[in-house]
């Protein structure tokens, strides 16, 4: 049996690992994703954070965004905060937006080519946010490191193509939404 580096389910009575795997084959699962950002005093993005982690889908080392499931009876705000803390550490100090309107809604399919986004484990829907962080970020759990990039560096085709599951598409959308595109 392999050990899990994922976030322990605080409500283990909801679904076991087996039941979750079975559910993933039958219904879409809701996720939140965050593009961590360092912003200036006017709120303009100076740097965004990209994680290096072991992919839960393939086991490969890959670049990705902060992401995780919304758990049963968990608000979207709480899920966003929990997953940022899970990946960036408790001292990241995210500044969650007062209105939780996402930058975009992403849809992942288990079969490549249906959308630019792909997750071989499941059909998933993800609410994507740009979240300023003001504290010290220390990757945890399955996140190996966090790389801070300028918007120009983040838009490099080599980086966008390297992001897991087509997330380069989401990163471009997030930067365009924030006005940080060049």
JSON list of C-alpha atoms in Angstrom, two decimals, residues 108-115 117-123:
[
{"chain": "A", "resi": 108, "resn": "UNK", "atom": "CA", "xyz": [-11.36, 18.94, -16.31]},
{"chain": "A", "resi": 109, "resn": "UNK", "atom": "CA", "xyz": [-12.22, 15.74, -18.15]},
{"chain": "A", "resi": 110, "resn": "UNK", "atom": "CA", "xyz": [-10.56, 12.34, -17.80]},
{"chain": "A", "resi": 111, "resn": "UNK", "atom": "CA", "xyz": [-10.11, 12.12, -21.56]},
{"chain": "A", "resi": 112, "resn": "UNK", "atom": "CA", "xyz": [-7.61, 14.47, -23.26]},
{"chain": "A", "resi": 113, "resn": "UNK", "atom": "CA", "xyz": [-8.86, 16.83, -25.93]},
{"chain": "A", "resi": 114, "resn": "UNK", "atom": "CA", "xyz": [-12.37, 17.60, -24.65]},
{"chain": "A", "resi": 115, "resn": "UNK", "atom": "CA", "xyz": [-11.12, 20.89, -23.12]},
{"chain": "A", "resi": 117, "resn": "UNK", "atom": "CA", "xyz": [-7.73, 20.85, -19.12]},
{"chain": "A", "resi": 118, "resn": "UNK", "atom": "CA", "xyz": [-7.22, 17.19, -18.33]},
{"chain": "A", "resi": 119, "resn": "UNK", "atom": "CA", "xyz": [-7.26, 15.06, -15.16]},
{"chain": "A", "resi": 120, "resn": "UNK", "atom": "CA", "xyz": [-7.02, 11.33, -15.87]},
{"chain": "A", "resi": 121, "resn": "UNK", "atom": "CA", "xyz": [-8.62, 10.50, -12.49]},
{"chain": "A", "resi": 122, "resn": "UNK", "atom": "CA", "xyz": [-11.94, 12.25, -12.93]},
{"chain": "A", "resi": 123, "resn": "UNK", "atom": "CA", "xyz": [-14.36, 14.78, -14.29]}
]
